[in-house]
Short mmCIF file of C-alpha atoms in Angstrom, two decimals:
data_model
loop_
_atom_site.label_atom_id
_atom_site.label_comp_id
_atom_site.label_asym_id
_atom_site.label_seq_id
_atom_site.Cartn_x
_atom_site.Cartn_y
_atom_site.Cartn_z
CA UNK A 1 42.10 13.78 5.70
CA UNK A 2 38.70 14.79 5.11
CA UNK A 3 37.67 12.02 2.30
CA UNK A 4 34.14 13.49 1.96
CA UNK A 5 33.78 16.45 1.47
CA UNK A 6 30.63 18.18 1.41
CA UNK A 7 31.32 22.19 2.16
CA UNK A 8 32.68 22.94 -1.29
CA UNK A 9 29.79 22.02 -2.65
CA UNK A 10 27.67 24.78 -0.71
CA UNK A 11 30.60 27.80 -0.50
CA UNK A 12 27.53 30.69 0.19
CA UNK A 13 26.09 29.15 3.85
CA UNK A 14 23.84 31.62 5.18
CA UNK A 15 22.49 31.70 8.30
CA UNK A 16 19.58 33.73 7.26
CA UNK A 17 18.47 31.65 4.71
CA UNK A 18 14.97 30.86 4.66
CA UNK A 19 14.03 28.88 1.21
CA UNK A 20 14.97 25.53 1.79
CA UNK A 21 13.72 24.45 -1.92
CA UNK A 22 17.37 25.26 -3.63
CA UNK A 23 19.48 23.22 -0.99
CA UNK A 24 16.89 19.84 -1.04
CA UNK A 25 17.85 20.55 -4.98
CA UNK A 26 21.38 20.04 -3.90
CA UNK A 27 20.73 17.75 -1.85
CA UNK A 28 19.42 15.53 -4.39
CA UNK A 29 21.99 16.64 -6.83
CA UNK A 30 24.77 15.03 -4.90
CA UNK A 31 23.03 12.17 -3.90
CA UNK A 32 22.32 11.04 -7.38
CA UNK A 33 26.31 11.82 -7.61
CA UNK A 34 26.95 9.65 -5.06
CA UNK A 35 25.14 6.71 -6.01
CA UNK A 36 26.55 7.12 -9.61
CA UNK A 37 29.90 6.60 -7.50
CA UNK A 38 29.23 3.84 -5.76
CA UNK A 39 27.62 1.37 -8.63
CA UNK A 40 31.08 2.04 -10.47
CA UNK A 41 32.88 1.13 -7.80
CA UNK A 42 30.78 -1.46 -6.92
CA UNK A 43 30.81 -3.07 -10.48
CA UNK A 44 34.56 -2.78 -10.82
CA UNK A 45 35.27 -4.34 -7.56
CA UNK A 46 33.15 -7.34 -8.45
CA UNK A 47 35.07 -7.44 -11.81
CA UNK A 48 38.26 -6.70 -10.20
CA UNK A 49 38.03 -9.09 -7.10
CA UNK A 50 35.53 -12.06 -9.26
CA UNK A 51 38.72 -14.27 -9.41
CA UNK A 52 39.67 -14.81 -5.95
CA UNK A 53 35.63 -14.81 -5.02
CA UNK A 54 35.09 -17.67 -7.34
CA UNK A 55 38.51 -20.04 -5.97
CA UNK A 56 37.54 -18.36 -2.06
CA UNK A 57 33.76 -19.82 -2.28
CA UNK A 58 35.19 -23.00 -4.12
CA UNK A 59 37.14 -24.31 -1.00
CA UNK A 60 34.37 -22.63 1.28
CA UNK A 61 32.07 -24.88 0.00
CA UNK A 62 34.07 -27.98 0.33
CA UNK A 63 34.81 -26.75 4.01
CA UNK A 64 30.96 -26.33 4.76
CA UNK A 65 30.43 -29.64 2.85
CA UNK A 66 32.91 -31.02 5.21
CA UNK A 67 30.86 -29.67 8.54
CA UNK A 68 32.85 -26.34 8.59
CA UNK A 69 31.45 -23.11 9.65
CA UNK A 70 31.97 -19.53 9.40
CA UNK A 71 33.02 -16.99 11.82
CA UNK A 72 32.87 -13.40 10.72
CA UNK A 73 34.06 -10.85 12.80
CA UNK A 74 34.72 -6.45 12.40
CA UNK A 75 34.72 -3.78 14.70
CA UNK A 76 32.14 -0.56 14.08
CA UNK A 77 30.33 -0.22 11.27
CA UNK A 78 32.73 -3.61 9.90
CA UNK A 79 30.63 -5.29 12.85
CA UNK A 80 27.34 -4.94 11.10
CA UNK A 81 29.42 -5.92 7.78
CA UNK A 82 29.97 -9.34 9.90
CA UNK A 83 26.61 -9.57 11.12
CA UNK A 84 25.39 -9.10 7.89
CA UNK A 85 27.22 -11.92 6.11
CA UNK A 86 26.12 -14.44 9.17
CA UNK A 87 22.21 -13.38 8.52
CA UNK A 88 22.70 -13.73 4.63
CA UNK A 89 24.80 -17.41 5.16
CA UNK A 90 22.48 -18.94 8.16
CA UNK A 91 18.97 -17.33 6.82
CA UNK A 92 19.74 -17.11 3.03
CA UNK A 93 17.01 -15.30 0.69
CA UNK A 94 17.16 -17.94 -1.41
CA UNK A 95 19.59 -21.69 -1.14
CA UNK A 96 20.55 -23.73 1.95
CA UNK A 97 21.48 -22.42 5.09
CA UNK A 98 24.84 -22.29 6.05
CA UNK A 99 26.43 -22.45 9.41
CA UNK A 100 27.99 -19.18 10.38
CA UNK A 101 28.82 -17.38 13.49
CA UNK A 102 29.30 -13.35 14.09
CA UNK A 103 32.20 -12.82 17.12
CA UNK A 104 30.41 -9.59 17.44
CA UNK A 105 27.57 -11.14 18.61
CA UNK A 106 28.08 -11.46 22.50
CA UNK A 107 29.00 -8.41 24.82
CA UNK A 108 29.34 -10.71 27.70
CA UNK A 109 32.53 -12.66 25.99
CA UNK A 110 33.76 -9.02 23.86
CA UNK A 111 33.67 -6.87 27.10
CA UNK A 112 35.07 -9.96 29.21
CA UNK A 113 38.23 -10.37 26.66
CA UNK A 114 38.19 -6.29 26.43
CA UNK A 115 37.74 -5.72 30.35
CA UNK A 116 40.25 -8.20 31.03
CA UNK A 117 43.22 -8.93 28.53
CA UNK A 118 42.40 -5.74 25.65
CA UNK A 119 40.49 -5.00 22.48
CA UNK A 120 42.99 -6.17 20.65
CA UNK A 121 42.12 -9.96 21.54
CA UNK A 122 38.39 -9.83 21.40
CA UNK A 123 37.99 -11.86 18.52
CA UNK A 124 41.69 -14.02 18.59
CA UNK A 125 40.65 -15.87 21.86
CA UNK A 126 36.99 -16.60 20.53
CA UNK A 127 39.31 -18.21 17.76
CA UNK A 128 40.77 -20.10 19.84
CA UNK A 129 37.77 -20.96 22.06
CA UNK A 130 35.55 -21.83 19.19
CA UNK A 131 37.53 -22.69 15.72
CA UNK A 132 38.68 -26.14 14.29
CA UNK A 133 40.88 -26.71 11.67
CA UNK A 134 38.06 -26.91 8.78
CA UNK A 135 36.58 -23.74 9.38
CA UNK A 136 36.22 -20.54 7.62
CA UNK A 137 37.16 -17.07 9.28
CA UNK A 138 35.80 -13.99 7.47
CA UNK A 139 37.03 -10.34 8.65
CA UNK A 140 36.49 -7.07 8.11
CA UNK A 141 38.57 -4.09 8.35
CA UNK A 142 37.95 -0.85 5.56
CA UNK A 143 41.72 0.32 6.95
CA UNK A 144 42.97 -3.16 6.71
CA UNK A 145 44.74 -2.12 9.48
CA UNK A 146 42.40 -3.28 12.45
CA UNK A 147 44.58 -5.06 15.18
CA UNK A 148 42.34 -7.35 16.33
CA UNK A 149 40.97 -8.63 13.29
CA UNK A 150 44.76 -8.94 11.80
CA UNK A 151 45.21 -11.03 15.29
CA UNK A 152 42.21 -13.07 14.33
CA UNK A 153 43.69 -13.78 11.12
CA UNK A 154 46.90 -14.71 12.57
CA UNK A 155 45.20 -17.29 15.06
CA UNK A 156 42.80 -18.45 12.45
CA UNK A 157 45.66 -19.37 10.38
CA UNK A 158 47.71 -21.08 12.73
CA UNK A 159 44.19 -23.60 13.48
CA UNK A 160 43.97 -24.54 9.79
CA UNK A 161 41.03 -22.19 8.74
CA UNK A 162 40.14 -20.69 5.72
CA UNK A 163 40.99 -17.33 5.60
CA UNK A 164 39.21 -14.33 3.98
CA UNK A 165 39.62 -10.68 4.44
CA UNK A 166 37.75 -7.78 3.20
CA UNK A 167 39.28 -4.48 3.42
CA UNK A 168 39.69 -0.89 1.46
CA UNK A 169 41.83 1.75 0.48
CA UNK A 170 45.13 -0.09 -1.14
CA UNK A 171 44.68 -2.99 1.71
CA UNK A 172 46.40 -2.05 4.53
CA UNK A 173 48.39 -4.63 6.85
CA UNK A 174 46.33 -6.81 5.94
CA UNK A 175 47.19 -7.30 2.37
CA UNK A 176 50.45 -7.67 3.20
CA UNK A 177 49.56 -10.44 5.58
CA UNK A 178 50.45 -14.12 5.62
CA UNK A 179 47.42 -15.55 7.83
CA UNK A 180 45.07 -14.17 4.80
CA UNK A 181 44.84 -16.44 2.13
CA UNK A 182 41.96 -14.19 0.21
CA UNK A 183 42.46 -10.54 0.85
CA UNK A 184 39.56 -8.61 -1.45
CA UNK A 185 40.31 -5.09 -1.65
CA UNK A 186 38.11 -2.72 -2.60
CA UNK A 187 40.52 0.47 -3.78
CA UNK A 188 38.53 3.64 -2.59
CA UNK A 189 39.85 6.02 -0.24
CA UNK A 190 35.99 6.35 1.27
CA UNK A 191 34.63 4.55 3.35
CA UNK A 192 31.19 4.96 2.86
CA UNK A 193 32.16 3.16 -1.21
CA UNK A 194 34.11 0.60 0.36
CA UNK A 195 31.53 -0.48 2.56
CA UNK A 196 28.59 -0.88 -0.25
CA UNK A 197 31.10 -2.78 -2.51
CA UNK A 198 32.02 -4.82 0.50
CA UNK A 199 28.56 -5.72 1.02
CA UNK A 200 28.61 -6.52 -3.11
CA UNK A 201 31.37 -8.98 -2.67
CA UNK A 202 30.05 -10.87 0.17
CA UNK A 203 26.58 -11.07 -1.32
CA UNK A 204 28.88 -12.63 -4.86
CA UNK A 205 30.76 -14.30 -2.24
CA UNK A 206 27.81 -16.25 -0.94
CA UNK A 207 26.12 -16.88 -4.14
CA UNK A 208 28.89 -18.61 -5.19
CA UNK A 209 29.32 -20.43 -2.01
CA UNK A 210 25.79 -21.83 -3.04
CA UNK A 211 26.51 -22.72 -6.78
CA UNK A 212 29.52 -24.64 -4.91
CA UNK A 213 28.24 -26.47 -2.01
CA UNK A 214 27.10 -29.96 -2.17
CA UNK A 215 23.67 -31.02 -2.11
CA UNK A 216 22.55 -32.48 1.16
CA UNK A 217 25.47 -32.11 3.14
CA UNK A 218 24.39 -29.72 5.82
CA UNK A 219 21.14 -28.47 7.02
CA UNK B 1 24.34 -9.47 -10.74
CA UNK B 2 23.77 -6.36 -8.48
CA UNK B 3 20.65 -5.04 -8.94
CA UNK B 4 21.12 -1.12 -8.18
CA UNK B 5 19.67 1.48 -7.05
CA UNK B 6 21.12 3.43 -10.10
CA UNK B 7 18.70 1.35 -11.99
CA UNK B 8 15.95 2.69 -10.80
CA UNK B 9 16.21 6.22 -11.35
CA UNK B 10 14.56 6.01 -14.35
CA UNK B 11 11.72 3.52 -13.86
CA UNK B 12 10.95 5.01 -10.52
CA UNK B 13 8.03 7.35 -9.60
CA UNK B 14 9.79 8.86 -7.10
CA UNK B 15 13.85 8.64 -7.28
CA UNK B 16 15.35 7.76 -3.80
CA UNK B 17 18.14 11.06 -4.22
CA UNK B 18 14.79 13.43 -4.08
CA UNK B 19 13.25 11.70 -1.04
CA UNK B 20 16.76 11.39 0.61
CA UNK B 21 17.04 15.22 0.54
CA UNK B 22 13.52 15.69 2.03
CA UNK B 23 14.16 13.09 4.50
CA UNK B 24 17.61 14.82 5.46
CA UNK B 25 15.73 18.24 5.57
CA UNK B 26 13.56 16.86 7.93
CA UNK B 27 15.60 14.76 10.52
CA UNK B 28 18.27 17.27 10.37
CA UNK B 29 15.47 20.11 11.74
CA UNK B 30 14.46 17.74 14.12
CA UNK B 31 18.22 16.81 15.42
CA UNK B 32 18.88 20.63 15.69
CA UNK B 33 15.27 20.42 18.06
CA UNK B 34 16.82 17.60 20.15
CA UNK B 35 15.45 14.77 18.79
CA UNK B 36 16.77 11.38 18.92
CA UNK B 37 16.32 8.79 15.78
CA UNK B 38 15.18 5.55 17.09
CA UNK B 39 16.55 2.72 14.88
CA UNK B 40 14.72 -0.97 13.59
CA UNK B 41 15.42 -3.21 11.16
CA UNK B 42 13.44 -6.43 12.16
CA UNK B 43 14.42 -8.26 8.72
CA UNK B 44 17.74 -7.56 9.25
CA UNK B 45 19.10 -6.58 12.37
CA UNK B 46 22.84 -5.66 10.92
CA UNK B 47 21.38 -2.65 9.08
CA UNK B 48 19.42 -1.25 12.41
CA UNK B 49 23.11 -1.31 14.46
CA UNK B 50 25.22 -0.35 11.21
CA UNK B 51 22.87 2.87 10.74
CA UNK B 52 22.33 4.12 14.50
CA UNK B 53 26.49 3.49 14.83
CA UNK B 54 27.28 5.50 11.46
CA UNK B 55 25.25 8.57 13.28
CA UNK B 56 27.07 8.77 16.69
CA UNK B 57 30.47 7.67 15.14
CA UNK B 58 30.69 9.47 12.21
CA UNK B 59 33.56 8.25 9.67
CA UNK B 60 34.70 12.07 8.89
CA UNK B 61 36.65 13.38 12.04
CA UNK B 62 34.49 16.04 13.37
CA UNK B 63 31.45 15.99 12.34
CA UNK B 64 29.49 15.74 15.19
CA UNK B 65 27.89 12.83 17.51
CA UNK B 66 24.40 12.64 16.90
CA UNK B 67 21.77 10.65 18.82
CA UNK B 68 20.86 7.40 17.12
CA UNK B 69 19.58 4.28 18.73
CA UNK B 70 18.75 0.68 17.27
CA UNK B 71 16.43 -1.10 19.14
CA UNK B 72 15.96 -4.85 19.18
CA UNK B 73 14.82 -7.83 20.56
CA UNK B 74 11.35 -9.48 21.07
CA UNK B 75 9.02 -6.74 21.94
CA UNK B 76 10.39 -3.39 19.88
CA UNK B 77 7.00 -1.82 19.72
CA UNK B 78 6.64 -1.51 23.73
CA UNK B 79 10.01 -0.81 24.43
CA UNK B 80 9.72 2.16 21.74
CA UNK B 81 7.05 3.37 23.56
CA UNK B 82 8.60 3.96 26.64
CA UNK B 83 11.63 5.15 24.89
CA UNK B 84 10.48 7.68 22.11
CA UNK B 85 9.38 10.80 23.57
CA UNK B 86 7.38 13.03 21.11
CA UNK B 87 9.56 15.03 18.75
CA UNK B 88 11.80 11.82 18.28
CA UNK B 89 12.06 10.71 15.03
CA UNK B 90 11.99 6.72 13.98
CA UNK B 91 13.63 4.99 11.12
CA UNK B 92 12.62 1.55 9.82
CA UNK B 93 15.16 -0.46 7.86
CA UNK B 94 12.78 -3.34 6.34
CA UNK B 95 10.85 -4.46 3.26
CA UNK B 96 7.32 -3.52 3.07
CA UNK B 97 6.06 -6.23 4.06
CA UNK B 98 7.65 -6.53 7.43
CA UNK B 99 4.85 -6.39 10.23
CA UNK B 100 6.91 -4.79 13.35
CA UNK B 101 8.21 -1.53 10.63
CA UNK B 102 4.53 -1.24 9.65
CA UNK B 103 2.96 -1.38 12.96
CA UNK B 104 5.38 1.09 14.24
CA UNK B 105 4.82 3.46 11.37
CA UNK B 106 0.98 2.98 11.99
CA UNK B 107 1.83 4.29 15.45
CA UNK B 108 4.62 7.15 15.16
CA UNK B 109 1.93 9.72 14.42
CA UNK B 110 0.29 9.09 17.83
CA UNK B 111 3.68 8.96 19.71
CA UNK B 112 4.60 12.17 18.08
CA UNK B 113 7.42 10.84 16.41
CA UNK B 114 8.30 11.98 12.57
CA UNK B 115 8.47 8.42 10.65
CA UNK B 116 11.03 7.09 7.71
CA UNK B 117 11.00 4.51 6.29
CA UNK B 118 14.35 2.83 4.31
CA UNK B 119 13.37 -0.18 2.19
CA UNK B 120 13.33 -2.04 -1.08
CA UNK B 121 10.86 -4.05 -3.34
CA UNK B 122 7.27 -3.11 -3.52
CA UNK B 123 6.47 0.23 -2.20
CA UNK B 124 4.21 0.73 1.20
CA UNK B 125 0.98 2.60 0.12
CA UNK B 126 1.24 5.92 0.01
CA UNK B 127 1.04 8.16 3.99
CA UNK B 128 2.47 5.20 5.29
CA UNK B 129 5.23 7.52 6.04
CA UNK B 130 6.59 10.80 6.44
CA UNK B 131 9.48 10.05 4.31
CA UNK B 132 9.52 6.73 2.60
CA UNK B 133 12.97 6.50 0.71
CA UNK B 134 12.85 3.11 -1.45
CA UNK B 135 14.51 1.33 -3.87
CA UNK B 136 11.67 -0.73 -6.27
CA UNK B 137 11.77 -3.11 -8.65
CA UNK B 138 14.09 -5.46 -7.02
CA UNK B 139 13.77 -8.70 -4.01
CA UNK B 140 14.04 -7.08 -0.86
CA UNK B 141 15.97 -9.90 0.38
CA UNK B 142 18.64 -9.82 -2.14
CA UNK B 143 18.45 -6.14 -2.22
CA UNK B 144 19.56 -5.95 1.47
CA UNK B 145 22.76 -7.60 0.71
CA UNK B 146 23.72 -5.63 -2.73
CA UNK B 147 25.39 -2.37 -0.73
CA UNK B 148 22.37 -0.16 -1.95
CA UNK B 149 20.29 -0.45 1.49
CA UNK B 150 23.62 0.37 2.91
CA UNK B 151 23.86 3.44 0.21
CA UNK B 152 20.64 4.65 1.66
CA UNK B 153 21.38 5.54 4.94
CA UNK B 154 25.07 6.35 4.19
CA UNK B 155 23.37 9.34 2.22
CA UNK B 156 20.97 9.94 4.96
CA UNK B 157 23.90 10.48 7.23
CA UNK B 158 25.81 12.53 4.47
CA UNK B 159 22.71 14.77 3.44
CA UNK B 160 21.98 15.29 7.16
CA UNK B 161 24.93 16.62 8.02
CA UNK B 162 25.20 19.23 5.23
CA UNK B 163 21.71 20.24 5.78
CA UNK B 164 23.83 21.12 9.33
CA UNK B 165 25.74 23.87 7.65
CA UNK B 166 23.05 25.88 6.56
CA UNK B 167 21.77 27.38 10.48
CA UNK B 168 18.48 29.45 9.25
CA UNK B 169 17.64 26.38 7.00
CA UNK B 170 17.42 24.21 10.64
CA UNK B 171 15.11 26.88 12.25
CA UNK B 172 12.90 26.82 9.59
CA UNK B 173 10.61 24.60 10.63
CA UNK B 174 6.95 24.43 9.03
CA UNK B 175 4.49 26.62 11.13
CA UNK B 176 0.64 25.25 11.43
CA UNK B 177 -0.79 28.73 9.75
CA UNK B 178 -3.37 27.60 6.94
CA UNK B 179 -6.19 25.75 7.30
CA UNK B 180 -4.82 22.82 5.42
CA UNK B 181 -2.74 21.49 8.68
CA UNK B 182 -3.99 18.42 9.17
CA UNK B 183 -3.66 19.09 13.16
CA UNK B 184 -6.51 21.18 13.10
CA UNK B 185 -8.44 20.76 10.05
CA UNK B 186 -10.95 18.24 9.88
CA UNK B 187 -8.83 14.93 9.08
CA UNK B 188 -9.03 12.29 11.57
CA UNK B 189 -5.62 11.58 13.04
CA UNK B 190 -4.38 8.00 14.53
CA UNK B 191 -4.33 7.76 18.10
CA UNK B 192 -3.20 4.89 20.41
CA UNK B 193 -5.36 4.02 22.99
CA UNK B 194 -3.77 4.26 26.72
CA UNK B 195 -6.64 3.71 29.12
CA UNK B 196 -10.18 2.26 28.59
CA UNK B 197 -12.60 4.26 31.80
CA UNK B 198 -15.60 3.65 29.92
CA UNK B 199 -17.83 3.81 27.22
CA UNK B 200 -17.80 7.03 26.62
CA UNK B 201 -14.47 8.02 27.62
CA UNK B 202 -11.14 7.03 26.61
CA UNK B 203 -7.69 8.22 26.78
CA UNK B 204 -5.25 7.88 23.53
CA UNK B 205 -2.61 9.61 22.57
CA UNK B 206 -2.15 11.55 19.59
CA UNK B 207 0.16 13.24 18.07
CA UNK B 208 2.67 12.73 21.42
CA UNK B 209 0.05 14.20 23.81
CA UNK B 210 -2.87 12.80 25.54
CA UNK B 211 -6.81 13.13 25.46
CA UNK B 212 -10.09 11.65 25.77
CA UNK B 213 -11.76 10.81 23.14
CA UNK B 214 -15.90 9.31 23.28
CA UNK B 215 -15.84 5.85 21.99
CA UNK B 216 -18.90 4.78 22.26
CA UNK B 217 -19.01 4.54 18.02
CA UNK B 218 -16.55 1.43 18.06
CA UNK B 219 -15.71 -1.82 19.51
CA UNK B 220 -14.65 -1.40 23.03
CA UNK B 221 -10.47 -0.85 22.56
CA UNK B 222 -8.24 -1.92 24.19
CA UNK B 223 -5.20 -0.43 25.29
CA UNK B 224 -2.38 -0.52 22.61
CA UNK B 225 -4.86 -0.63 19.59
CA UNK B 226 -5.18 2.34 17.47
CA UNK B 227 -8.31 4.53 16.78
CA UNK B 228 -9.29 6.75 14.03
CA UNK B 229 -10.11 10.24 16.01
CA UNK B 230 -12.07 13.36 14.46
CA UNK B 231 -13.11 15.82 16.73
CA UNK B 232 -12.88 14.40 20.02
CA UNK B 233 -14.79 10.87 18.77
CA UNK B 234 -13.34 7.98 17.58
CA UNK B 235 -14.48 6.70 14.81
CA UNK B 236 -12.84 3.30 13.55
CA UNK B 237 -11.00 1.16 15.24
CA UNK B 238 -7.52 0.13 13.16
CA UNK B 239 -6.75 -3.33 14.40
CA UNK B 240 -3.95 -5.14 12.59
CA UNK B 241 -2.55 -1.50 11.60
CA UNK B 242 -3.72 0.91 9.02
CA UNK B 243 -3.62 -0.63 5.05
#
């Protein structure tokens, strides 16, 4: 299903036209429509989801105050949702520095595990090669329905991590999954919205972390 | 806690929705030309893969692959060079105050390349850019991480794309007919200097192609630095990029 549409919103395409001034109008128009759009949906995730960010960052920080550290992992544009959360928890704007690890981060070990075994392991074995019990493992799936980050979950579990998923539409497989112990879902059907509110939760997600975390445990 | 971009829209001199539509005008006409957008977000590097991946994997089945490339690592400015052929269009993902987005918008004129810049907090000075689409009034830091830098080139991709489904819109691109284009009016342009043969000759580029230019009325340049050119003579020398 197309969840964007954009052609209704210019029915009279012309290939002739020439005056560019009354589309850029349009243009703008929607934009402004858009952005409307996604600072609702923004603000009622964070209202919606500001329980389960509040205990999730709780035991976060006690895992991180314990020598824990994060692994976030996504495929796509989810990847750069990952990456994203390991630049704002290792170089914060503001607060300590946290240790966190993206399992996007090297082809040489994702096209190994994808050459070799399948996709659907790339971030399970890294699990398994790099996790202890008091870690945290963050993933990101706007389907909630991404194999190998439901795998990762799975494996995650089974170490004794801390588990926290981000997904969208009504959750996917993943809310209906044991290995997650915090499943935020961010109910839109676009994934464009889900994507700014999921980059809204993680940024709540890590300022809690760092009203949480002890002083002077880590560096 | 989310400081938005919906927040702006009032207090803003310029609203981001009007400069995204010009910016989509623009990179759409050059797409349609062949162009590829070359991607950096030195600040944060998650933004730079997130945008070039959202262009040639679109989220809506069928709309089409378009070329989009981040670029990384420890030397982005010489590895655009050999990449970016003129025509090209480059997109910086940064705050203002980020020294590899500014150089390279210092230098896009010279390679040829149409320049936008994506960003938050205080604004670059004005003609930094072609299209500067920002979000003020906010950290850039903290603004990164809120889902509006994100916004931004989610609506670049969006606007682009119906820009796409209006054909004699794409061909329409602006002709140099009045005196006021600045390619051949009397403005100096920025050109990067290739090749030092002496003091009175020089080659730079500008505007994607190459000439000589006299410059025997600044410091002896160097290759890589950028010149101020009028009329075949270069006039200042713009180390440490333009202001």
């Amino acid at each position: 299903m197309n969840t964007e549409p954009t052609g209704f919103l210019y029915p009279f395409i012309e290939s002739e036209e020439r005056d560019a001034s009354s589309l850029v109008a349009d243009l703008a128009g929607s934009a402004r429509a858009k952005m409307a759009d996604s600072v609702a949906l923004r603000t009622a995730t964070l209202e919606s989801c500001g329980g389960l960010v509040q205990r999730a960052a709780a035991e976060m920080a006690d895992r991180f105050g314990a020598g824990g550290r994060l692994f976030a992992f996504g495929n796509g544009g989810s990847s750069t949702d990952a990456d994203g959360t390991v630049e704002l928890f290792r170089c914060p704007p503001s607060g300590r520095p946290l240790p966190a690890m993206s399992l996007v981060d090297d082809r040489a070990v994702l096209t190994a595990l994808a050459n070799d075994i399948g996709f659907d392991v790339v971030f399970a074995r890294q699990i398994i090669a790099y996790a202890q019990a008091g870690d945290v493992a963050i993933g990101f799936s706007t389907s909630g329905d991404s194999v190998n980050v439901i795998r990762a979950f799975e494996e995650a579990s089974r170490r004794g991590l801390l588990t926290i998923g981000l997904c969208g539409y009504e959750g996917g497989a993943m809310a209906d999954s044991d290995a997650i112990e915090y499943c935020l879902v961010v109910r839109s059907d676009s994934v464009h919205r889900i994507q700014e509110a999921q980059d809204a939760l993680v940024l709540q997600l890590w300022s809690a972390v760092q009203d949480h975390v002890p002083e002077g445990s880590q560096s | 806690m989310i400081a938005t971009v919906d927040a702006q829209l009032g207090g803003q001199e310029t609203a981001p929705a009007e400069d995204l539509a010009g910016a989509a005008l623009s990179l759409a006409r050059r797409f349609a030309a062949g162009a590829t957008m070359w991607c950096v977000a030195p600040e944060w590097p998650a933004h730079g893969r997130h945008v070039a991946v959202e262009f040639v994997h679109p989220v809506i089945v069928g709309k089409r692959a378009l070329p989009a490339v981040n670029v990384e690592g420890a030397d982005v400015v010489r590895a655009l060079r050999l990449l970016a052929r003129p025509g090209d269009v480059l997109l910086a993902i940064s705050s203002a105050a980020d020294l590899v987005s500014a150089d390279l918008m210092s230098r896009a004129d010279a390679w040829g390349l149409t320049s936008l810049w994506l960003g938050a907090g205080p604004r670059p000075s004005p003609g930094r850019a072609d299209h500067v689409v920002w979000v003020e009034g906010v950290e850039p830091a903290r603004a990164a991480r809120t889902g509006d830098m994100v916004l931004l080139y989610h609506l670049l991709w969006e606007l682009t794309h119906v820009v796409f489904e209006h054909p004699g819109l794409l061909r329409a691109e602006p002709a140099c007919t009045e005196e006021v284009c600045i390619t051949c009016s009397d403005e100096g342009r920025v050109a990067e200097v290739q090749a030092v043969h002496d003091i009175l000759g020089a080659e730079v580029l500008v505007g994607g192609r190459t000439e000589t230019v006299d410059v025997s009325l600044v410091d002896p340049p160097e290759p890589g630095d950028l010149v101020l050119v009028h009329a075949g003579v270069a006039l200042s020398t713009l180390r440490g990029g333009l202001p």
